[in-house]
Coordinates of C-alpha atoms and ligand atoms in Angstrom, one line a residue:
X1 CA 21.8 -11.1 -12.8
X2 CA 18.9 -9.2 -12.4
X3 CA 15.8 -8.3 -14.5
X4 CA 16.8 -5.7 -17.8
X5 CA 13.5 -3.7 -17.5
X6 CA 10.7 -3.2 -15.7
X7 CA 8.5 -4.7 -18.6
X8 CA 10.4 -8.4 -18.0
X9 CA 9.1 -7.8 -14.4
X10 CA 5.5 -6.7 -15.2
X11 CA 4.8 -9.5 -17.9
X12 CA 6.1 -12.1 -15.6
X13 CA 4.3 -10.7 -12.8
X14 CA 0.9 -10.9 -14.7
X15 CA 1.6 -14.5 -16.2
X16 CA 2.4 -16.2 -13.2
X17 CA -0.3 -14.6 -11.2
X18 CA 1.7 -12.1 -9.0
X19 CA 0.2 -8.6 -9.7
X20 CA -2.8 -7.6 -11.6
X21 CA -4.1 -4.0 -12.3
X22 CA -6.8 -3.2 -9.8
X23 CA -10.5 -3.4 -12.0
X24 CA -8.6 -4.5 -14.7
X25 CA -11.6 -5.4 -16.4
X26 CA -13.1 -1.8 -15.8
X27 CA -10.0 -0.2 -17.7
X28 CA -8.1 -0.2 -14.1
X29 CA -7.0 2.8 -11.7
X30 CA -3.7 4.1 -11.8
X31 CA -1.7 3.6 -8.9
X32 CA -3.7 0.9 -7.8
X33 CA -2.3 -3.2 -8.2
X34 CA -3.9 -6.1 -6.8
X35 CA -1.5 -9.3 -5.1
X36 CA -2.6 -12.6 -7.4
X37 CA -2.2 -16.2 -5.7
X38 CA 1.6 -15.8 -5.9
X39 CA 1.8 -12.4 -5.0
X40 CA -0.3 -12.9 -2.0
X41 CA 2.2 -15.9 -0.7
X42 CA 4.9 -14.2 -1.4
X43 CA 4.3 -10.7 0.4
X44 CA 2.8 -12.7 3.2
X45 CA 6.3 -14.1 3.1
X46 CA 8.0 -11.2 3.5
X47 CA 5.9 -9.2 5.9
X48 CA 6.2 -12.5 8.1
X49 CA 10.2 -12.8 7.9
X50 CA 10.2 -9.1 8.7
X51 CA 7.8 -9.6 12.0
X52 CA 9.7 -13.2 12.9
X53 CA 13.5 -10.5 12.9
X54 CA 11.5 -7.1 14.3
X55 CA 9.1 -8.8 17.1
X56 CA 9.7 -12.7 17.9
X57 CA 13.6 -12.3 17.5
X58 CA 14.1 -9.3 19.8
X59 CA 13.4 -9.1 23.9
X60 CA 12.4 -5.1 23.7
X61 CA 9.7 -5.3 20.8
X62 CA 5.7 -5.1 20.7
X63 CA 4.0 -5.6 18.3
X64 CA 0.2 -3.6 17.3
X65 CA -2.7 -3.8 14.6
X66 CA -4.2 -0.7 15.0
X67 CA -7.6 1.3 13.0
X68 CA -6.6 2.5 9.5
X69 CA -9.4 5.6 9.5
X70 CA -7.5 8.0 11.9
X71 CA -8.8 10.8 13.6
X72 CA -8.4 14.7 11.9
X73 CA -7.2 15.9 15.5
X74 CA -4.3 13.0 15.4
X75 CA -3.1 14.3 11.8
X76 CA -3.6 17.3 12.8
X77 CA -0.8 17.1 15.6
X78 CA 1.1 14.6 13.8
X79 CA 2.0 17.7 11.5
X80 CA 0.5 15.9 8.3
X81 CA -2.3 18.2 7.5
X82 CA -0.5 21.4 7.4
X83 CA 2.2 19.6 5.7
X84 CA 1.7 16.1 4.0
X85 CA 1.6 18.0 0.1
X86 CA 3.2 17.8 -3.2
X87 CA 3.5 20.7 -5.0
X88 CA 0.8 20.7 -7.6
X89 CA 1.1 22.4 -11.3
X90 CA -1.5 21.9 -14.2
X91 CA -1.3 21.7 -17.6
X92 CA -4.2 23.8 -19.1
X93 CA -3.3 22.8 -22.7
X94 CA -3.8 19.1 -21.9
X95 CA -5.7 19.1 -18.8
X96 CA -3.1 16.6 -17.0
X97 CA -1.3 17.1 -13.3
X98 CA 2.0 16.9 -12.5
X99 CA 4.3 16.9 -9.2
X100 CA 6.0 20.2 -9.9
X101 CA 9.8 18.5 -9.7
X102 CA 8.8 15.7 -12.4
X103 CA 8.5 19.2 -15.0
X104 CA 12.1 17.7 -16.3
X105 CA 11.8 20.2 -19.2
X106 CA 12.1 23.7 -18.5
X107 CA 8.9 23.8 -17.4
X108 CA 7.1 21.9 -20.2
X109 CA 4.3 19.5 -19.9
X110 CA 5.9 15.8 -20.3
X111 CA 2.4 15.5 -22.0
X112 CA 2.1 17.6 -24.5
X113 CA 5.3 19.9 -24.2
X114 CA 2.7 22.7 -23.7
X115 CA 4.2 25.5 -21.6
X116 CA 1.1 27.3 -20.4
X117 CA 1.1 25.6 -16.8
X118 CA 0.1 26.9 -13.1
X119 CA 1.9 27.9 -10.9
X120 CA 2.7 25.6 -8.1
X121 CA 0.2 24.9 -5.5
X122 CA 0.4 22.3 -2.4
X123 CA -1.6 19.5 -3.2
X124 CA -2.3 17.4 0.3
X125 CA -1.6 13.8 -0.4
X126 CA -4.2 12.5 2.3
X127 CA -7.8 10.7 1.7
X128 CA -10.6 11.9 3.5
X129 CA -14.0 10.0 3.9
X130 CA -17.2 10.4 5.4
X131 CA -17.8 8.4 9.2
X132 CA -20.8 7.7 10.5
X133 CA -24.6 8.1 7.9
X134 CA -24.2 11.9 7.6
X135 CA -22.3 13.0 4.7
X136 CA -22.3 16.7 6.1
X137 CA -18.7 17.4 6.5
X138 CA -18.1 17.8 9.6
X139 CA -17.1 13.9 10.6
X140 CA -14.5 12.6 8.8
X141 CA -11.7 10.6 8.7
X142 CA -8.3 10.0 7.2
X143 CA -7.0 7.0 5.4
X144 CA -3.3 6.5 7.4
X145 CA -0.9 8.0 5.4
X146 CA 1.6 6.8 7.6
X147 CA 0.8 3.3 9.8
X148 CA 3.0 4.9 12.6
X149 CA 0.5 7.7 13.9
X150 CA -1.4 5.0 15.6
X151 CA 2.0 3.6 17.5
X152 CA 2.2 7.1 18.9
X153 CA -1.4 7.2 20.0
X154 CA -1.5 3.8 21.5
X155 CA 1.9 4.1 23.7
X156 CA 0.6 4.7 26.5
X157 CA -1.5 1.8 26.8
X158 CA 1.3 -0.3 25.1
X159 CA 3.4 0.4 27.9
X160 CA 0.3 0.3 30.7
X161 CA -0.7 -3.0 29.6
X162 CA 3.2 -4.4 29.2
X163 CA 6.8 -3.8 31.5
X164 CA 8.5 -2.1 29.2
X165 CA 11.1 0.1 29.8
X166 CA 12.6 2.6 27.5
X167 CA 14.4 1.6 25.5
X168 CA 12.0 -0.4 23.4
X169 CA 9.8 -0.9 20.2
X170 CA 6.3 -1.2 18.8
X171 CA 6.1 -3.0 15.5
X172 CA 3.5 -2.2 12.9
X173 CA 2.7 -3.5 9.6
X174 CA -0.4 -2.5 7.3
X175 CA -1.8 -0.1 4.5
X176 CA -1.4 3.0 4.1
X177 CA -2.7 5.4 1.4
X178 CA -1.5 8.3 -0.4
X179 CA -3.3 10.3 -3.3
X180 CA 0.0 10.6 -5.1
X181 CA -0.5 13.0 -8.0
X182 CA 1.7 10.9 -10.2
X183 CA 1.8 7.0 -9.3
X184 CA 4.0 5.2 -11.5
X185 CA 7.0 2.6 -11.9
X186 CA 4.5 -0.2 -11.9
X187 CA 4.2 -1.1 -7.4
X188 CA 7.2 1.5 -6.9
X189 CA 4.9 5.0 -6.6
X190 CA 1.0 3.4 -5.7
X191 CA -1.4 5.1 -4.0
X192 CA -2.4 1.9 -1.8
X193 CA 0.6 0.2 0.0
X194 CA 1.6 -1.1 2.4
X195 CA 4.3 -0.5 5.5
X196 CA 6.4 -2.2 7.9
X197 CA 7.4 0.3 10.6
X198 CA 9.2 -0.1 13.8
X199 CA 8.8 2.8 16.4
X200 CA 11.9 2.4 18.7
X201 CA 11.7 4.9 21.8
X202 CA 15.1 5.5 23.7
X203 CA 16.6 8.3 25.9
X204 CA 17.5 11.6 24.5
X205 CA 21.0 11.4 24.5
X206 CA 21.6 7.5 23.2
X207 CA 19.4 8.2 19.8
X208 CA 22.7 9.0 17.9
X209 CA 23.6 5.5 18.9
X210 CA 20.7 3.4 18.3
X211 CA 19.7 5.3 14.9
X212 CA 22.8 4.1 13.8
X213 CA 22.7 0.7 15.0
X214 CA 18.9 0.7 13.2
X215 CA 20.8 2.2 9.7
X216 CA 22.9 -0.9 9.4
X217 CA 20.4 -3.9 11.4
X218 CA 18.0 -2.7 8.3
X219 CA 20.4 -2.8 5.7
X220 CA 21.7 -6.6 6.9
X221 CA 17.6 -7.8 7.0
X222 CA 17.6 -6.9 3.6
X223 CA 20.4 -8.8 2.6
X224 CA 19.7 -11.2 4.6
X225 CA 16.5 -11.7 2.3
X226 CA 18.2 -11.9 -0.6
X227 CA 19.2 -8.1 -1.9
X228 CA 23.0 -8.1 -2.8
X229 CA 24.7 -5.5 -0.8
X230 CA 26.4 -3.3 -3.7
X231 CA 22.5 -3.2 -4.7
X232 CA 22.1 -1.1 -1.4
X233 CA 23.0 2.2 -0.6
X234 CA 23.3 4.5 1.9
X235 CA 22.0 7.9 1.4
X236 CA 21.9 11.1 3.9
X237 CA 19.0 13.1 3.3
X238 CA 19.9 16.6 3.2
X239 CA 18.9 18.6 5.8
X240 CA 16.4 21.1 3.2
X241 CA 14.8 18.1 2.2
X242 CA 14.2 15.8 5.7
X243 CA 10.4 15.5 6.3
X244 CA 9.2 17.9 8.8
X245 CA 9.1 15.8 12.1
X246 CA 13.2 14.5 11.3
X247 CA 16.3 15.2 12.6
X248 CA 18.2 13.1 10.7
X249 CA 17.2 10.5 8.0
X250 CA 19.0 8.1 5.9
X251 CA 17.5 6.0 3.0
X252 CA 18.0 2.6 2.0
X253 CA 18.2 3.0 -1.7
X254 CA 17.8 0.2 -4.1
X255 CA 18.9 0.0 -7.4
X256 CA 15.1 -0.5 -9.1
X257 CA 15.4 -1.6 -12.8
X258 CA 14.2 2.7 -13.5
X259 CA 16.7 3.8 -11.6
X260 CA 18.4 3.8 -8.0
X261 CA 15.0 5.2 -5.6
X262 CA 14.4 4.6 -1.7
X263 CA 13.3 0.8 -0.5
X264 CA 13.2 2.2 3.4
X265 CA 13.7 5.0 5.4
X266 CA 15.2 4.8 8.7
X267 CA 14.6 8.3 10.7
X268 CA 15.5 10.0 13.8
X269 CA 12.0 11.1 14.9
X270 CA 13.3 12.8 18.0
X271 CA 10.5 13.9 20.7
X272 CA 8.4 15.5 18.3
X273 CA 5.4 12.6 17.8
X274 CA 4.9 11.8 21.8
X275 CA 5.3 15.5 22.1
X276 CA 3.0 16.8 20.1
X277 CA 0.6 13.9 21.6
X278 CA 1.3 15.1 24.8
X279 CA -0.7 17.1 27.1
X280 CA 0.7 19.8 29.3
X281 CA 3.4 20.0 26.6
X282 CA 5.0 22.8 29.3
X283 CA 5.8 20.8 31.5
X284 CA 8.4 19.0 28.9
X285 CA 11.5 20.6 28.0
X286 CA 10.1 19.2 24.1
X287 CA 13.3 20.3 21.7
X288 CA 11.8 19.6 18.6
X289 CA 8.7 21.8 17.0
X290 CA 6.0 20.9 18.0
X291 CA 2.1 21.4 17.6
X292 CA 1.1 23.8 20.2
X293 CA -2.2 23.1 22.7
X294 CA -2.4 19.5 21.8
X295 CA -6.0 18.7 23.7
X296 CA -5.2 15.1 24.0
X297 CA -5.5 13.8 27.5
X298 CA -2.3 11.8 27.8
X299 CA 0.7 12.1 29.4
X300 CA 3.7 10.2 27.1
X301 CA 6.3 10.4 28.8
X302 CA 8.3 8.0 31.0
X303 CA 10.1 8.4 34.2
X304 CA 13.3 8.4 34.3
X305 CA 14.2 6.4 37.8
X306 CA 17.5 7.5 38.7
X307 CA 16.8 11.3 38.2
X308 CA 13.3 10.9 39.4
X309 CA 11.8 13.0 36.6
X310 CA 9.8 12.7 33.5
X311 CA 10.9 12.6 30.2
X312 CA 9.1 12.3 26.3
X313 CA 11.7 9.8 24.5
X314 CA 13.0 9.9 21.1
X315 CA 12.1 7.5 18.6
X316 CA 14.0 5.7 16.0
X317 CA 11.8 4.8 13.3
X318 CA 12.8 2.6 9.6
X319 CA 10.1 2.4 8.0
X320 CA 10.0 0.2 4.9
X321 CA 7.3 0.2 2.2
X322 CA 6.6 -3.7 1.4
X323 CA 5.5 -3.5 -2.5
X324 CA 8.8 -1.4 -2.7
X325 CA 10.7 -5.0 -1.1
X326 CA 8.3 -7.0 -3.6
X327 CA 9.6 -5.6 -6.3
X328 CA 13.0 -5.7 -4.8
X329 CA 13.4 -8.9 -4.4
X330 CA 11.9 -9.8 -7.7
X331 CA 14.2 -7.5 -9.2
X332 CA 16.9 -9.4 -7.8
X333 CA 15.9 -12.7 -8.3
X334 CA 15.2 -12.6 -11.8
X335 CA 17.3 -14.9 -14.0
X336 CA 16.9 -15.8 -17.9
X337 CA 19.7 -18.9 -18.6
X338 CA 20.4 -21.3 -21.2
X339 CA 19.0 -24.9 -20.8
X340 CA 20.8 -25.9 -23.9
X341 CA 21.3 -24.3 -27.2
X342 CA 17.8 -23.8 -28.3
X343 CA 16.2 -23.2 -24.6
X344 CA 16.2 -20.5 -22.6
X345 CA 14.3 -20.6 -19.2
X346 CA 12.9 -17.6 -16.6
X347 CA 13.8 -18.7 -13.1
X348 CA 13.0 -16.4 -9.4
X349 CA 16.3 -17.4 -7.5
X350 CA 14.2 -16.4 -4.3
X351 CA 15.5 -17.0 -0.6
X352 CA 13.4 -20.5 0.2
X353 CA 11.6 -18.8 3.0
X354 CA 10.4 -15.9 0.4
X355 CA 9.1 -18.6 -1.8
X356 CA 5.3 -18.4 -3.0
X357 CA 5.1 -21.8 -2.9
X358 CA 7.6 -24.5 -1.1
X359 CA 7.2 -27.8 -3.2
X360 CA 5.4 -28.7 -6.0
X361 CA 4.3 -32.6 -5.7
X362 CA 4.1 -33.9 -9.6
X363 CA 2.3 -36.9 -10.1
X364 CA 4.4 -38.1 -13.9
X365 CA 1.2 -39.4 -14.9
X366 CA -2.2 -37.5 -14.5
X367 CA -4.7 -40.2 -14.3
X368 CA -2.6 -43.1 -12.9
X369 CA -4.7 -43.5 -9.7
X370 CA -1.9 -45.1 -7.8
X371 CA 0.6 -41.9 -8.7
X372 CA -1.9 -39.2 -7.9
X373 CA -3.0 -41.4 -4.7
X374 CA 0.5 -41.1 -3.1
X375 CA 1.1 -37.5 -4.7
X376 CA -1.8 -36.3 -2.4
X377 CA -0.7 -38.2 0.7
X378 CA 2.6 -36.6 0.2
X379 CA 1.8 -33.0 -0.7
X380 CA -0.7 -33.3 2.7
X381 CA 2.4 -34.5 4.7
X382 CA 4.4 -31.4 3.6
X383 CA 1.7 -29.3 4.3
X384 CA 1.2 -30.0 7.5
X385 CA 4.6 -29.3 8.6
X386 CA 3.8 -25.9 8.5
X387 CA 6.5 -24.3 6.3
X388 CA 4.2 -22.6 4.0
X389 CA 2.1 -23.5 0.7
X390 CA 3.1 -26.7 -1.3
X391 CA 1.0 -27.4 -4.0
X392 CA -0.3 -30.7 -6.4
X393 CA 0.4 -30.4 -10.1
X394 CA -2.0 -33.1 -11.9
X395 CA -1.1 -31.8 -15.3
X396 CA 0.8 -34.9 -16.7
X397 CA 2.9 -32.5 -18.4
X398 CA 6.6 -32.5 -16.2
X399 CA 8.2 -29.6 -18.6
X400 CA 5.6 -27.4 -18.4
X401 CA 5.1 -27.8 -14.4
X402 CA 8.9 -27.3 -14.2
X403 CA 8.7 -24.1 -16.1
X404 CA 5.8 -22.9 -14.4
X405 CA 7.6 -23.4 -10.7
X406 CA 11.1 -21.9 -12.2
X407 CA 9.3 -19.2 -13.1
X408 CA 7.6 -18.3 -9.5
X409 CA 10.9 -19.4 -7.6
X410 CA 9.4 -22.9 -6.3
X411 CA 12.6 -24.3 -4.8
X412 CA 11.7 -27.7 -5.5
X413 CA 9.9 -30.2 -7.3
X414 CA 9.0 -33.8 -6.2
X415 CA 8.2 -36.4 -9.0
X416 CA 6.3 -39.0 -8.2
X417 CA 6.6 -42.1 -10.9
X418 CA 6.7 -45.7 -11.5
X419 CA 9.6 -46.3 -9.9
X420 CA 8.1 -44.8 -6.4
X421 CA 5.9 -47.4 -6.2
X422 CA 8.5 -49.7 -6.6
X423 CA 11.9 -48.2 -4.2
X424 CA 9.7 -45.8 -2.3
X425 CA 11.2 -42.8 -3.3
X426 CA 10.4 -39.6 -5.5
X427 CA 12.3 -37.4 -7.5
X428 CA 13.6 -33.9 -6.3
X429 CA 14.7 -31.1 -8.7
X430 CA 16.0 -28.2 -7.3
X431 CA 15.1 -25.1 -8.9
X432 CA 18.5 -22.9 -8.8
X433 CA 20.9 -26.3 -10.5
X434 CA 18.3 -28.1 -11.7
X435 CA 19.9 -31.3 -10.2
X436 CA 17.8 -34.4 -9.6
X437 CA 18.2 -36.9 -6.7
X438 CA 16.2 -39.7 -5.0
X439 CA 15.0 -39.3 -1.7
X440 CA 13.0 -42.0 0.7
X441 CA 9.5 -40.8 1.0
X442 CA 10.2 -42.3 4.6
X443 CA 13.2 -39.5 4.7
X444 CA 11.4 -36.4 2.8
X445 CA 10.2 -34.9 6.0
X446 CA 13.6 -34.4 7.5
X447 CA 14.8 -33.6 3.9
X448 CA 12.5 -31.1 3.4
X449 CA 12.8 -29.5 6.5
X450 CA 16.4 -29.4 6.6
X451 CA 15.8 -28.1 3.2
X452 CA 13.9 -24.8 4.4
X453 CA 16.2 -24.0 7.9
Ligands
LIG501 N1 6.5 6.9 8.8 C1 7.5 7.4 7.9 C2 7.1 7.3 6.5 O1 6.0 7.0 6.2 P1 8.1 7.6 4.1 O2 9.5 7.8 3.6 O3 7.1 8.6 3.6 O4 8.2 7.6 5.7 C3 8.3 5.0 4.2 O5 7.6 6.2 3.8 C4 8.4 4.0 3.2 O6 7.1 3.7 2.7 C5 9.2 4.4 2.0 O7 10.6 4.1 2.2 C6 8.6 3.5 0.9 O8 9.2 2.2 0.9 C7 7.2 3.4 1.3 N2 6.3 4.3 0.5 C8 6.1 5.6 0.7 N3 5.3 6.1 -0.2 C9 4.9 5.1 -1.0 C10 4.1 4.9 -2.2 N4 3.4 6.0 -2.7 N5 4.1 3.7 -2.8 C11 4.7 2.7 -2.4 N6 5.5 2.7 -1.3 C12 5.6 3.9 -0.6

């Protein structure tokens, strides 16, 4: 089961301290959401499975943090300021903008059904701000629309200050902004998000190959964190439609509670980033379209050792948004079940490893000194085995806690009561059965971390 509606999401989101609207208390800007104390955990999570499969699991991966305000001259030969736009239409009845293909009514305002609209006009989708004290418009820079730009620019050193040989990868994750005209579908559309992109540069000639190999490693990651697999789907983007660097592209879609939309991209970049990076572009048989005169002053191109000449490699590239996998994965792991006739309860049936928070340690009474005593030498003992946040509920009230830790996918719950003070052992609950079973405090290490592998 998964969540009916986007509200269920939303509501639960806000009560449990996922998501909040950003300056909420200002009235809050569209397209803009701010990660809570679970949200934070939990997209920490995920960005950190996604680095532990992309960089620690793989021998030909790097990984990179690079500078979010890019250079003009970089977007410039990245393509994305002649061509990083929406098309733009306004309603001058009701004063409100549109994206020209979300006009689902001949051409009506979905505002207020007004018909007198403008034409169409490209709308670029990028942020500019000021650099330095001088607000004379002539230094600026961008806001990454893309975190991949920078892979390009820094591949050079990347492969001067490493062995690498192609083919390999450079892993990024971080923001990246987009003045989208129409943000919407609560974290889905956002105009601040972030990206987990993998640049993976091979030899003209194998990128057939290894873009298909990236098509289906992506699509078992997600299921691997939890995403059902007839939830995924494989879409070819047509050729009118693939962005302007692509030769091919297909789209890991998801089935979003408004509607089946695209979770990741994975792209066949060819030649045309290093290319149009390149220097001397001349002297590179480039086959894509490239940016002519690039005045950078870097070769980036490899050699290829048994033909004794240079080459610019192709690139691979998915790119997944991480708000889009939040919402994914709390999509998916959204369960309303009967406790008995007249109780219903909200549980997140996350993957463990996703979890906000590991274990909650419950003392069963709040100010029994001896209870809360060994409840805090526990919880600090689970905490320092490094598997991620476990938390001390000194409530007194065990329903409550237990409804609270359903809710934001806690897998367990250790009760400590009278009887621990007595056999040495606590209670665990397991969030998914709701099963109780003793367990030696003297055992709950291995337990717990036999628990989480
Ligand atoms: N470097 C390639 C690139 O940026 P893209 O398809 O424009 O390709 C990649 O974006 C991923 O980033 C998308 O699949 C989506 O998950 C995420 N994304 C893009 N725009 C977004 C937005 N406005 N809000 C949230 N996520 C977005």
């Amino acid at each position: 089961m998964t969540a009916q509606t986007m509200e269920e999401l939303v509501s639960l989101c806000k009560r449990r301290g996922f998501l909040f609207q950003s300056n909420d208390i200002y009235g809050g800007i569209k397209g803009l959401y701010d990660y809570g104390p679970m949200g934070v955990e939990f997209k920490n999570n995920l960005k950190q499975a996604w680095w532990k499969s992309i960089v620690y699991e793989r021998d030909d991966t790097e990984g990179l943090d690079a500078s979010i305000l890019s250079s003009p001259v970089v977007l410039k030969h990245s393509g994305h300021e002649d061509t990083f736009t929406d098309p733009l239409v306004d309603c001058r009845a009701c004063k409100s903008r549109w994206r020209a293909d979300q006009l689902f009514e001949n051409n009506k305002c979905p505002n207020c059904k007004s018909e007198d609209l403008t034409d169409p006009r490209p709308f670029n989708l990028m942020f500019k701000t000021a650099i330095g004290p001088v607000d004379d418009g002539s230094s600026f820079a961008y806001l990454r629309p893309e975190t991949c730009q920078q892979i390009f620019t820094n591949f050079k050193n990347i492969l001067d200050s490493t062995s690498r040989t192609v083919p390999f990868g450079i892993a990024q994750m971080g923001k990246a902004f987009r003045n989208e005209i129409t943000p919407r579908n609560f974290i889905f559309r956002v105009r601040e998000f972030e990206q987990m992109e993998l640049e993976f540069f091979v030899k003209p000639g194998t990128d057939d190959e290894w873009h298909e190999y990236w098509i289906n490693k992506r699509i078992e990651w997600w299921v691997n964190q939890g995403i059902k697999k007839e939830n995924l789907k494989k879409i070819e983007v047509e050729k009118n439609e693939l962005a302007h660097y692509s030769k091919r592209t297909v789209d890991i879609n998801y089935v979003f509670p408004h509607g089946e939309e695209e979770l990741e991209g994975v792209a066949n970049r060819t030649d045309f980033d290093l290319g149009s990076h390149t220097k001397n572009q001349n002297d590179f048989k480039i086959t894509s379209e490239v940016m002519k005169n690039s005045s950078s002053t870097t070769k980036l191109a490899v050699q290829d050792l048994e033909e004794k000449k240079w080459y610019i490699p192709y690139v691979i590239e998915p790119s997944a948004g991480v708000d889009r996998g939040v919402l994914a994965l709390l999509n998916e792991a959204y369960r309303e079940e009967n406790v008995d006739k007249d109780n219903k309860r909200i549980l997140l049936s996350l993957k463990p490893h996703l979890s906000p928070i590991k274990a909650a340690v419950i003392p069963l009474k709040k100010n029994k000194e001896e209870l809360v005593n060994l409840s805090k030498e526990i919880k600090s003992n689970l905490q320092k085995l490094g598997l991620g946040r476990v938390v001390l509920e000194n409530s007194g009230n065990i329903g409550k806690n237990y409804r609270r830790h359903d809710e934001i996918g806690t897998p367990i719950c250790l009760t400590v009561d009278f009887e621990t003070l007595e056999d040495k052992s606590v209670t665990v609950r397991d969030r998914d059965t709701m099963k109780q079973e003793r367990v030696s405090i003297e055992n709950l290490s291995e337990y717990y971390k036999k628990y989480f592998n």
